[in-house]
Amino acid sequence: MEQNGTKENERSEETPAPGPPQPVHVQDIRFTKIFIDNKWVQSSRGRTFATFNPATGCKLCEVEEADEEDVDKAVAAAKAAGRRGSAWQRMDACSRGKLLHRLADLVERDRLLLATVETLDTGKPFLQSLFIDLDGSIKTLRYYAGWSDKIHGKSLRVDESFMSITKHEPVGVCGAIIPWNFPLLMFMWKVAPALSCGNTVVVKPAEQTPLTALHMGSLIKEAGFPAGVVNIVPGFGPTAGAAIANHMDIDKVAFTGSTETGQLIQTAAAKSNLKRVTLELGGKNPCIVFADCDLQLAVEDTQTGAFYNQGQCCTAASRVFVEESIHDQFVRLSIENAKKIVVGDPLDPLTSHGPQIDQQQFDKIMDLIESGKKEGARLEYGGTPVSNKSLFIQPTIFSGVKDHMRIAKEEIFGPVQCIFSFQSQEEAIRRANSSRYGLVSAIFTSSMDRALSVSAALETGTVWINCYNSLHAQTPFGGYKMSGIGRELGEYALAEYTEVKAVTLKLKEAV
């Protein structure tokens, strides 16, 4: 899922642009109800909420609003589906894998529709939805489908009189609270490993972007998953999300979102039934660019990292430390590269930069941009809305950024690249680590000795060397410090969705 496509930013004057995909109309969005026990149901209180296209401000449709009562019903269905003797628990591990492969086939069949709906609901460029989000979703499903019949324990000979065996059993009912920036992909990151291990799931998609998750409900039913194995409850954080975090019959909750909300979820989990928690939270991610690097590669990759998905990524390359001798050249090339970015209609295949998700996020980003100006950072490019009546913000570059500035410390979650200067390797490492976050980092250098030495010193869960946003289903993802708890993806994620049981046998003495 390497997210590195700078050439798509350039308009070609020689080759005619392909026509945009046919838009999805309101009447084409079929799945807007709550999905419980393989049935589409209305909200218990009869409430709905609107979801909007951030590129136009137009309402896409009304979605049924789940609250605590609906979450209770979803949890009851999930608990029943996971009981001993149920169809899901009687199913052999190989058959679970076949269901996940069948679901991947259906996502592949509907990938154009899903990518279009994802673009309409989030504002991200269509080609990114199609080739990053959908491709990553399918690969994640297939990866965990392959794990389904390979999850096993060990036999341990402790002494002559006893033998112990370990079993990896499902945790039980898993709650998944999904963010708005990658709604389909994060759905897969949580649901695929949970199902591979034999758990049941209650998913709450973000209220801003519920539509692709609801479409997945239809595909889960079509694939043949037993009723209650996956339940989807669109709603708001303080109601549906809080009900999941506090629920006494949910055994584990996985959340992707802000650090502040993650702290609330961990507190609720501790105060309820001490449920297991996986948190993938914020980041203020450092990139260290040494003078011996491939400069053009460093410029392109750090900028892709900063502006991808309009900067609305926990992995955003938001602190770029550049060695002093190449600093000015790096800034100049970054400005030239930013000018090639195409801002426009997300459904146009030529567009590489869409709108922010909503007015609240837009206002927060603009406030931080203004703070950068006031605190003395040099605005090199952008820094303004594209128009007065939209949620589009120009890709923005600051240089001369100091570590005490708000734009250097706070997670902006918008298209703002902050460029710093450093003199020594020791200084770069110290400043890179001087953050409460520790999600990802990157190093650009031609020296592998230096790259490995610096990577060992960086306090982040992921270190990229001469690349950025290179995410793969096989590779674990998660953060140090206040960037989270636990890991998603790879074999490591299986441990988050299984309980280890030790069984000890007394052996008969040999005659």
Short mmCIF file of C-alpha atoms in Angstrom, two decimals:
data_model
loop_
_atom_site.label_atom_id
_atom_site.label_comp_id
_atom_site.label_asym_id
_atom_site.label_seq_id
_atom_site.Cartn_x
_atom_site.Cartn_y
_atom_site.Cartn_z
CA MET A 1 0.00 0.00 0.00
CA GLU A 2 2.85 2.37 -0.69
CA GLN A 3 1.39 5.83 -0.99
CA ASN A 4 3.87 7.47 -3.32
CA GLY A 5 2.42 8.83 -6.52
CA THR A 6 3.73 12.29 -7.26
CA LYS A 7 3.27 11.89 -11.02
CA GLU A 8 -0.49 11.83 -10.62
CA ASN A 9 -0.21 15.43 -9.40
CA GLU A 10 0.81 16.67 -12.84
CA ARG A 11 -1.63 17.61 -15.59
CA SER A 12 -0.59 16.35 -19.03
CA GLU A 13 -1.12 18.71 -21.96
CA GLU A 14 -0.58 15.97 -24.53
CA THR A 15 -2.78 13.14 -23.28
CA PRO A 16 -6.51 13.84 -22.94
CA ALA A 17 -7.77 13.32 -19.42
CA PRO A 18 -10.00 10.29 -18.83
CA GLY A 19 -13.58 11.10 -17.96
CA PRO A 20 -14.58 10.96 -14.31
CA PRO A 21 -16.51 7.91 -13.07
CA GLN A 22 -20.27 8.16 -13.09
CA PRO A 23 -21.34 9.82 -9.84
CA VAL A 24 -23.32 7.96 -7.24
CA HIS A 25 -26.68 9.61 -6.71
CA VAL A 26 -28.65 9.70 -3.48
CA GLN A 27 -31.02 7.04 -4.77
CA ASP A 28 -28.03 4.74 -5.45
CA ILE A 29 -26.93 4.76 -1.80
CA ARG A 30 -28.97 1.80 -0.59
CA PHE A 31 -27.62 1.01 2.86
CA THR A 32 -28.46 3.66 5.45
CA LYS A 33 -29.95 1.63 8.32
CA ILE A 34 -28.39 -0.05 11.33
CA PHE A 35 -27.06 -3.56 10.63
CA ILE A 36 -27.76 -6.02 13.48
CA ASP A 37 -27.96 -9.82 13.29
CA ASN A 38 -27.76 -9.68 9.46
CA LYS A 39 -30.87 -7.46 9.36
CA TRP A 40 -31.32 -3.81 8.45
CA VAL A 41 -33.17 -2.06 11.27
CA GLN A 42 -34.24 1.43 12.20
CA SER A 43 -32.99 3.37 15.18
CA SER A 44 -34.75 2.47 18.44
CA ARG A 45 -35.58 6.14 18.96
CA GLY A 46 -36.42 6.85 15.34
CA ARG A 47 -33.60 9.33 14.85
CA THR A 48 -31.46 9.90 11.77
CA PHE A 49 -28.50 12.09 10.92
CA ALA A 50 -27.24 13.53 7.63
CA THR A 51 -23.94 12.73 5.95
CA PHE A 52 -22.52 15.32 3.55
CA ASN A 53 -20.16 15.53 0.59
CA PRO A 54 -17.37 17.81 1.91
CA ALA A 55 -16.39 18.85 -1.63
CA THR A 56 -19.79 20.38 -2.35
CA GLY A 57 -21.52 20.71 1.02
CA CYS A 58 -24.48 18.80 -0.38
CA LYS A 59 -26.28 16.22 1.73
CA LEU A 60 -25.80 12.68 0.47
CA CYS A 61 -28.48 10.98 2.55
CA GLU A 62 -29.92 10.43 6.03
CA VAL A 63 -28.54 7.55 8.10
CA GLU A 64 -30.23 5.82 11.04
CA GLU A 65 -28.69 7.01 14.31
CA ALA A 66 -27.78 4.29 16.79
CA ASP A 67 -27.59 5.03 20.50
CA GLU A 68 -27.12 2.98 23.67
CA GLU A 69 -30.24 0.86 23.15
CA ASP A 70 -29.18 -0.08 19.62
CA VAL A 71 -25.66 -0.91 20.82
CA ASP A 72 -27.19 -3.20 23.45
CA LYS A 73 -29.07 -5.07 20.71
CA ALA A 74 -25.95 -5.34 18.57
CA VAL A 75 -23.88 -6.64 21.48
CA ALA A 76 -26.56 -9.20 22.36
CA ALA A 77 -26.53 -10.43 18.74
CA ALA A 78 -22.73 -10.61 18.71
CA LYS A 79 -22.65 -12.45 22.03
CA ALA A 80 -25.21 -14.99 20.86
CA ALA A 81 -23.28 -15.54 17.60
CA GLY A 82 -20.10 -16.25 19.57
CA ARG A 83 -21.55 -18.68 22.11
CA ARG A 84 -20.20 -22.21 22.29
CA GLY A 85 -22.18 -24.39 19.91
CA SER A 86 -23.18 -21.51 17.62
CA ALA A 87 -22.77 -21.79 13.85
CA TRP A 88 -19.78 -19.42 13.99
CA GLN A 89 -18.02 -21.32 16.78
CA ARG A 90 -18.70 -24.73 15.20
CA MET A 91 -17.21 -23.54 11.92
CA ASP A 92 -13.73 -24.90 11.33
CA ALA A 93 -10.88 -22.43 10.95
CA CYS A 94 -10.41 -23.13 7.24
CA SER A 95 -14.05 -22.23 6.58
CA ARG A 96 -13.60 -18.91 8.39
CA GLY A 97 -10.75 -18.19 6.00
CA LYS A 98 -12.93 -19.07 3.01
CA LEU A 99 -15.57 -16.59 4.20
CA LEU A 100 -12.96 -13.83 4.47
CA HIS A 101 -11.72 -14.66 0.95
CA ARG A 102 -15.31 -14.58 -0.31
CA LEU A 103 -15.76 -11.17 1.33
CA ALA A 104 -12.58 -9.96 -0.39
CA ASP A 105 -14.00 -11.19 -3.72
CA LEU A 106 -17.18 -9.16 -3.14
CA VAL A 107 -15.21 -6.03 -2.21
CA GLU A 108 -13.22 -6.53 -5.41
CA ARG A 109 -16.46 -6.83 -7.37
CA ASP A 110 -17.82 -3.59 -5.85
CA ARG A 111 -14.54 -1.71 -5.72
CA LEU A 112 -15.58 1.05 -8.17
CA LEU A 113 -18.80 1.70 -6.26
CA LEU A 114 -17.03 1.58 -2.88
CA ALA A 115 -14.27 3.93 -4.05
CA THR A 116 -16.82 6.40 -5.41
CA VAL A 117 -18.88 6.35 -2.22
CA GLU A 118 -15.69 6.72 -0.15
CA THR A 119 -14.72 9.77 -2.19
CA LEU A 120 -18.18 11.31 -1.91
CA ASP A 121 -18.29 10.79 1.87
CA THR A 122 -14.70 11.80 2.73
CA GLY A 123 -13.65 14.17 -0.06
CA LYS A 124 -10.45 12.24 -0.78
CA PRO A 125 -9.41 12.01 -4.46
CA PHE A 126 -11.04 9.14 -6.30
CA LEU A 127 -7.81 7.53 -7.50
CA GLN A 128 -6.54 7.43 -3.92
CA SER A 129 -9.77 5.76 -2.80
CA LEU A 130 -9.54 3.24 -5.63
CA PHE A 131 -5.86 2.36 -5.61
CA ILE A 132 -4.92 2.89 -1.96
CA ASP A 133 -7.99 2.35 0.22
CA LEU A 134 -9.67 -0.38 -1.82
CA ASP A 135 -6.44 -2.15 -2.67
CA GLY A 136 -5.34 -2.07 0.97
CA SER A 137 -8.75 -3.28 2.15
CA ILE A 138 -8.71 -6.29 -0.17
CA LYS A 139 -5.13 -7.21 0.74
CA THR A 140 -5.92 -6.99 4.46
CA LEU A 141 -8.90 -9.33 4.10
CA ARG A 142 -6.87 -11.85 2.11
CA TYR A 143 -3.92 -11.67 4.50
CA TYR A 144 -6.06 -12.51 7.54
CA ALA A 145 -8.04 -15.09 5.59
CA GLY A 146 -4.74 -16.91 5.26
CA TRP A 147 -4.12 -16.74 9.00
CA SER A 148 -7.47 -18.27 10.02
CA ASP A 149 -6.26 -21.90 10.11
CA LYS A 150 -2.74 -21.10 11.33
CA ILE A 151 -3.52 -19.68 14.77
CA HIS A 152 -2.34 -22.27 17.28
CA GLY A 153 -0.57 -22.75 20.59
CA LYS A 154 2.35 -24.86 21.75
CA SER A 155 3.06 -27.99 23.75
CA LEU A 156 5.46 -27.51 26.66
CA ARG A 157 7.18 -30.40 28.44
CA VAL A 158 7.73 -28.89 31.89
CA ASP A 159 9.17 -31.99 33.61
CA GLU A 160 8.71 -35.76 33.66
CA SER A 161 5.39 -35.58 35.53
CA PHE A 162 3.58 -32.77 33.69
CA MET A 163 2.98 -31.40 30.22
CA SER A 164 1.41 -28.04 29.42
CA ILE A 165 -0.28 -26.95 26.22
CA THR A 166 -1.37 -23.47 25.23
CA LYS A 167 -4.49 -22.61 23.24
CA HIS A 168 -5.24 -19.31 21.50
CA GLU A 169 -8.96 -18.66 21.91
CA PRO A 170 -11.14 -15.76 20.69
CA VAL A 171 -11.41 -12.80 23.05
CA GLY A 172 -15.20 -12.68 22.50
CA VAL A 173 -17.23 -9.64 21.47
CA CYS A 174 -14.97 -6.94 20.00
CA GLY A 175 -16.01 -3.31 19.63
CA ALA A 176 -14.44 -1.35 16.77
CA ILE A 177 -14.67 2.44 16.63
CA ILE A 178 -13.64 3.68 13.18
CA PRO A 179 -12.25 7.14 12.21
CA TRP A 180 -13.45 9.35 9.37
CA ASN A 181 -10.17 9.73 7.48
CA PHE A 182 -9.86 6.10 6.27
CA PRO A 183 -13.29 4.63 7.03
CA LEU A 184 -13.15 1.53 4.82
CA LEU A 185 -9.49 0.69 5.35
CA MET A 186 -9.72 1.05 9.15
CA PHE A 187 -12.86 -1.12 9.10
CA MET A 188 -10.73 -3.88 7.56
CA TRP A 189 -7.77 -3.34 9.88
CA LYS A 190 -10.03 -4.16 12.83
CA VAL A 191 -12.66 -6.53 11.52
CA ALA A 192 -10.38 -8.82 9.47
CA PRO A 193 -8.07 -9.97 12.31
CA ALA A 194 -10.98 -10.16 14.75
CA LEU A 195 -12.89 -12.53 12.46
CA SER A 196 -9.78 -14.50 11.56
CA CYS A 197 -9.38 -15.33 15.27
CA GLY A 198 -13.06 -16.33 15.63
CA ASN A 199 -14.41 -13.26 17.44
CA THR A 200 -17.66 -11.40 16.81
CA VAL A 201 -17.73 -7.66 16.18
CA VAL A 202 -19.76 -4.50 16.78
CA VAL A 203 -18.54 -1.65 14.56
CA LYS A 204 -19.28 2.05 15.00
CA PRO A 205 -18.24 4.01 11.91
CA ALA A 206 -17.56 7.74 12.24
CA GLU A 207 -20.66 9.88 11.98
CA GLN A 208 -19.03 11.93 9.19
CA THR A 209 -18.36 8.88 6.98
CA PRO A 210 -20.67 5.90 7.65
CA LEU A 211 -21.55 4.83 4.10
CA THR A 212 -18.83 2.37 3.07
CA ALA A 213 -19.03 0.58 6.42
CA LEU A 214 -22.78 0.13 5.92
CA HIS A 215 -22.20 -1.19 2.40
CA MET A 216 -19.83 -3.73 3.96
CA GLY A 217 -22.77 -4.99 6.04
CA SER A 218 -24.53 -6.01 2.84
CA LEU A 219 -21.40 -7.80 1.58
CA ILE A 220 -20.86 -9.58 4.91
CA LYS A 221 -24.38 -10.96 4.69
CA GLU A 222 -23.93 -11.88 1.01
CA ALA A 223 -20.66 -13.65 1.77
CA GLY A 224 -22.48 -15.98 4.15
CA PHE A 225 -21.26 -14.92 7.60
CA PRO A 226 -23.66 -16.20 10.27
CA ALA A 227 -26.10 -13.67 11.72
CA GLY A 228 -24.65 -11.56 14.53
CA VAL A 229 -20.99 -12.13 13.70
CA VAL A 230 -20.64 -8.54 12.41
CA ASN A 231 -22.96 -5.71 13.49
CA ILE A 232 -22.69 -2.07 12.37
CA VAL A 233 -24.11 0.79 14.47
CA PRO A 234 -23.69 4.24 12.86
CA GLY A 235 -23.94 6.99 15.41
CA PHE A 236 -22.09 9.59 17.46
CA GLY A 237 -19.15 9.22 19.81
CA PRO A 238 -20.80 10.47 23.02
CA THR A 239 -23.71 8.03 22.56
CA ALA A 240 -22.95 4.95 20.45
CA GLY A 241 -19.17 5.17 20.90
CA ALA A 242 -19.43 5.65 24.66
CA ALA A 243 -21.90 2.77 24.89
CA ILE A 244 -19.32 0.46 23.26
CA ALA A 245 -16.48 1.64 25.51
CA ASN A 246 -18.59 1.20 28.66
CA HIS A 247 -20.43 -2.00 27.73
CA MET A 248 -20.08 -4.85 30.22
CA ASP A 249 -20.52 -7.52 27.51
CA ILE A 250 -17.86 -6.18 25.13
CA ASP A 251 -14.55 -7.92 25.80
CA LYS A 252 -12.23 -5.77 23.73
CA VAL A 253 -12.40 -2.40 22.01
CA ALA A 254 -10.19 -1.19 19.14
CA PHE A 255 -10.15 2.54 18.40
CA THR A 256 -8.43 4.76 15.87
CA GLY A 257 -8.68 8.50 16.42
CA SER A 258 -7.47 11.35 18.61
CA THR A 259 -5.35 10.85 21.70
CA GLU A 260 -7.90 12.72 23.80
CA THR A 261 -10.74 10.38 22.78
CA GLY A 262 -8.43 7.39 23.24
CA GLN A 263 -7.85 8.43 26.85
CA LEU A 264 -11.61 8.57 27.44
CA ILE A 265 -12.04 5.10 25.95
CA GLN A 266 -9.27 3.61 28.07
CA THR A 267 -10.81 5.16 31.19
CA ALA A 268 -14.25 3.79 30.30
CA ALA A 269 -12.78 0.36 29.59
CA ALA A 270 -11.07 0.31 32.99
CA LYS A 271 -14.14 1.49 34.87
CA SER A 272 -16.49 -1.01 33.20
CA ASN A 273 -15.27 -4.59 32.86
CA LEU A 274 -11.54 -3.94 32.37
CA LYS A 275 -11.96 -4.80 28.70
CA ARG A 276 -8.89 -5.14 26.56
CA VAL A 277 -8.03 -1.99 24.55
CA THR A 278 -6.12 -1.32 21.34
CA LEU A 279 -5.60 2.37 20.60
CA GLU A 280 -4.11 3.85 17.42
CA LEU A 281 -3.92 7.56 18.17
CA GLY A 282 -2.29 10.78 17.08
CA GLY A 283 1.15 11.56 15.73
CA LYS A 284 3.54 14.45 15.26
CA ASN A 285 5.86 12.54 13.03
CA PRO A 286 9.50 13.50 12.44
CA CYS A 287 11.38 13.05 9.16
CA ILE A 288 15.16 13.51 9.27
CA VAL A 289 16.71 14.50 5.94
CA PHE A 290 20.50 14.21 5.82
CA ALA A 291 22.68 16.03 3.31
CA ASP A 292 23.80 12.77 1.65
CA CYS A 293 20.24 11.73 0.69
CA ASP A 294 18.59 11.53 -2.71
CA LEU A 295 17.24 15.06 -2.39
CA GLN A 296 14.45 14.84 -4.97
CA LEU A 297 13.20 11.60 -3.41
CA ALA A 298 13.23 13.18 0.05
CA VAL A 299 11.32 16.24 -1.19
CA GLU A 300 8.67 14.16 -2.95
CA ASP A 301 8.19 11.56 -0.20
CA THR A 302 8.06 13.97 2.73
CA GLN A 303 5.61 16.15 0.83
CA THR A 304 3.44 13.18 -0.09
CA GLY A 305 3.54 12.31 3.60
CA ALA A 306 2.52 15.82 4.60
CA PHE A 307 -0.28 16.37 2.08
CA TYR A 308 -1.68 12.89 1.45
CA ASN A 309 -5.44 12.77 2.20
CA GLN A 310 -5.29 16.55 2.69
CA GLY A 311 -2.95 16.01 5.64
CA GLN A 312 -5.70 14.16 7.50
CA CYS A 313 -3.47 11.24 8.50
CA CYS A 314 -2.11 10.16 11.86
CA THR A 315 1.07 9.36 9.91
CA ALA A 316 1.38 12.85 8.39
CA ALA A 317 4.98 13.98 7.87
CA SER A 318 4.41 17.06 9.97
CA ARG A 319 7.98 17.76 11.23
CA VAL A 320 10.68 17.67 8.57
CA PHE A 321 14.19 18.18 9.97
CA VAL A 322 16.62 19.06 7.16
CA GLU A 323 20.40 19.22 7.54
CA GLU A 324 21.49 22.84 7.41
CA SER A 325 23.73 22.55 4.33
CA ILE A 326 20.79 21.50 2.09
CA HIS A 327 17.97 23.30 3.92
CA ASP A 328 17.47 26.18 1.47
CA GLN A 329 17.58 23.89 -1.56
CA PHE A 330 15.10 21.51 0.10
CA VAL A 331 12.68 24.39 0.76
CA ARG A 332 12.97 25.65 -2.82
CA LEU A 333 12.32 22.21 -4.32
CA SER A 334 9.42 21.63 -1.91
CA ILE A 335 7.74 24.83 -3.10
CA GLU A 336 8.22 23.81 -6.74
CA ASN A 337 6.76 20.40 -6.02
CA ALA A 338 3.77 21.82 -4.13
CA LYS A 339 2.85 23.97 -7.12
CA LYS A 340 2.22 20.79 -9.14
CA ILE A 341 -0.48 19.56 -6.76
CA VAL A 342 -3.91 19.63 -8.40
CA VAL A 343 -6.66 20.88 -6.10
CA GLY A 344 -10.19 20.24 -7.33
CA ASP A 345 -13.17 17.95 -7.67
CA PRO A 346 -12.24 14.69 -5.90
CA LEU A 347 -14.11 12.66 -8.54
CA ASP A 348 -11.87 14.05 -11.30
CA PRO A 349 -9.03 11.52 -11.83
CA LEU A 350 -6.59 14.41 -12.28
CA THR A 351 -7.26 15.75 -8.78
CA SER A 352 -4.71 14.89 -6.10
CA HIS A 353 -5.93 17.22 -3.32
CA GLY A 354 -9.50 17.47 -2.04
CA PRO A 355 -11.33 19.27 0.79
CA GLN A 356 -11.04 18.90 4.54
CA ILE A 357 -13.70 16.70 6.11
CA ASP A 358 -15.87 19.41 7.72
CA GLN A 359 -16.01 22.99 8.95
CA GLN A 360 -14.69 22.15 12.41
CA GLN A 361 -11.55 20.57 10.99
CA PHE A 362 -11.16 23.40 8.45
CA ASP A 363 -11.33 26.03 11.20
CA LYS A 364 -8.83 24.18 13.40
CA ILE A 365 -6.30 23.96 10.55
CA MET A 366 -6.69 27.63 9.61
CA ASP A 367 -6.24 28.62 13.27
CA LEU A 368 -2.98 26.68 13.44
CA ILE A 369 -1.77 28.21 10.17
CA GLU A 370 -2.44 31.67 11.61
CA SER A 371 -0.57 30.72 14.78
CA GLY A 372 2.45 29.74 12.68
CA LYS A 373 2.48 33.16 11.04
CA LYS A 374 2.11 34.98 14.38
CA GLU A 375 4.82 32.96 16.09
CA GLY A 376 7.38 33.79 13.41
CA ALA A 377 7.52 30.81 11.05
CA ARG A 378 8.05 31.75 7.38
CA LEU A 379 5.05 30.99 5.20
CA GLU A 380 6.69 29.79 2.00
CA TYR A 381 3.62 28.60 0.11
CA GLY A 382 -0.17 28.35 0.48
CA GLY A 383 -1.74 29.07 3.82
CA THR A 384 -5.10 30.22 2.51
CA PRO A 385 -8.47 28.67 1.63
CA VAL A 386 -8.96 27.90 -2.04
CA SER A 387 -12.21 29.86 -1.98
CA ASN A 388 -14.43 31.53 0.57
CA LYS A 389 -17.24 29.00 0.18
CA SER A 390 -15.52 25.65 0.45
CA LEU A 391 -13.54 23.36 2.74
CA PHE A 392 -10.48 23.35 0.45
CA ILE A 393 -7.16 24.59 1.90
CA GLN A 394 -4.09 25.16 -0.23
CA PRO A 395 -1.15 22.86 0.54
CA THR A 396 0.91 24.95 2.95
CA ILE A 397 4.66 25.06 3.61
CA PHE A 398 6.36 26.74 6.57
CA SER A 399 10.11 27.03 7.01
CA GLY A 400 12.02 28.49 9.93
CA VAL A 401 9.81 26.53 12.31
CA LYS A 402 10.97 26.40 15.95
CA ASP A 403 10.24 23.57 18.37
CA HIS A 404 8.19 25.75 20.75
CA MET A 405 5.63 26.81 18.13
CA ARG A 406 2.12 25.37 18.12
CA ILE A 407 2.53 24.06 14.57
CA ALA A 408 5.62 22.17 15.81
CA LYS A 409 3.87 20.58 18.80
CA GLU A 410 0.17 20.10 17.99
CA GLU A 411 -1.24 17.57 15.57
CA ILE A 412 -2.58 19.75 12.76
CA PHE A 413 -4.36 17.02 10.77
CA GLY A 414 -4.31 19.21 7.71
CA PRO A 415 -2.13 20.01 4.66
CA VAL A 416 0.69 21.82 6.49
CA GLN A 417 4.36 20.92 6.06
CA CYS A 418 6.71 22.27 8.75
CA ILE A 419 10.40 22.41 7.81
CA PHE A 420 13.11 22.71 10.49
CA SER A 421 16.90 22.99 10.20
CA PHE A 422 19.46 20.96 12.16
CA GLN A 423 23.27 20.81 12.37
CA SER A 424 24.16 17.43 13.90
CA GLN A 425 22.77 13.91 14.00
CA GLU A 426 22.54 14.01 17.80
CA GLU A 427 20.53 17.25 17.63
CA ALA A 428 18.14 15.80 15.05
CA ILE A 429 17.47 12.70 17.15
CA ARG A 430 16.93 14.70 20.33
CA ARG A 431 14.48 17.09 18.68
CA ALA A 432 12.69 14.32 16.80
CA ASN A 433 12.04 12.50 20.10
CA SER A 434 10.94 15.65 21.97
CA SER A 435 7.23 14.96 21.44
CA ARG A 436 4.51 13.30 23.46
CA TYR A 437 3.75 11.27 20.32
CA GLY A 438 5.67 8.33 18.85
CA LEU A 439 3.78 6.90 15.90
CA VAL A 440 6.03 6.97 12.81
CA SER A 441 9.26 8.56 11.63
CA ALA A 442 11.39 8.61 8.50
CA ILE A 443 15.07 8.89 7.65
CA PHE A 444 16.51 9.96 4.29
CA THR A 445 20.17 9.15 3.81
CA SER A 446 22.45 7.15 1.50
CA SER A 447 24.28 5.64 4.50
CA MET A 448 22.64 2.44 5.75
CA ASP A 449 24.87 2.47 8.83
CA ARG A 450 23.52 5.89 9.72
CA ALA A 451 19.95 4.88 8.87
CA LEU A 452 20.05 1.85 11.16
CA SER A 453 21.78 3.75 13.96
CA VAL A 454 19.26 6.60 13.87
CA SER A 455 16.29 4.23 13.52
CA ALA A 456 17.38 2.50 16.74
CA ALA A 457 17.36 5.85 18.54
CA LEU A 458 13.97 7.09 17.34
CA GLU A 459 11.05 6.57 19.72
CA THR A 460 8.39 5.55 17.21
CA GLY A 461 6.53 2.34 16.38
CA THR A 462 7.45 2.57 12.68
CA VAL A 463 10.59 3.92 11.02
CA TRP A 464 10.68 4.36 7.24
CA ILE A 465 14.07 4.59 5.52
CA ASN A 466 14.15 6.42 2.18
CA CYS A 467 10.38 6.06 1.81
CA TYR A 468 7.17 7.25 3.44
CA ASN A 469 3.68 5.85 4.12
CA SER A 470 4.82 2.40 3.05
CA LEU A 471 2.13 0.36 4.82
CA HIS A 472 1.58 -3.34 4.27
CA ALA A 473 -0.84 -5.87 5.72
CA GLN A 474 2.11 -8.02 6.85
CA THR A 475 3.80 -5.25 8.85
CA PRO A 476 2.66 -4.32 12.38
CA PHE A 477 1.51 -0.75 12.92
CA GLY A 478 1.15 1.18 16.17
CA GLY A 479 2.78 3.79 18.34
CA TYR A 480 4.98 4.55 21.32
CA LYS A 481 4.08 7.02 24.07
CA MET A 482 0.75 8.83 23.53
CA SER A 483 0.37 7.51 19.99
CA GLY A 484 -1.34 4.39 21.26
CA ILE A 485 -1.40 0.94 22.77
CA GLY A 486 -1.04 -2.37 20.91
CA ARG A 487 -0.47 -3.16 17.25
CA GLU A 488 -2.63 -3.54 14.17
CA LEU A 489 -1.74 -5.52 11.04
CA GLY A 490 0.69 -8.37 10.65
CA GLU A 491 0.93 -11.44 12.85
CA TYR A 492 1.25 -9.15 15.86
CA ALA A 493 -2.39 -8.07 15.58
CA LEU A 494 -3.55 -11.64 16.22
CA ALA A 495 -2.35 -11.36 19.82
CA GLU A 496 -4.76 -8.44 20.32
CA TYR A 497 -7.73 -10.65 19.38
CA THR A 498 -6.88 -13.88 21.22
CA GLU A 499 -6.69 -15.07 24.81
CA VAL A 500 -3.93 -17.53 25.67
CA LYS A 501 -5.09 -20.44 27.80
CA ALA A 502 -2.59 -22.79 29.47
CA VAL A 503 -3.75 -26.38 30.11
CA THR A 504 -1.54 -28.62 32.26
CA LEU A 505 -1.73 -32.43 32.24
CA LYS A 506 -0.35 -34.79 34.86
CA LEU A 507 1.40 -37.67 33.13
CA LYS A 508 1.43 -41.25 34.25
CA GLU A 509 4.82 -42.45 35.28
CA ALA A 510 6.52 -44.75 32.80
CA VAL A 511 6.82 -48.34 34.03
#
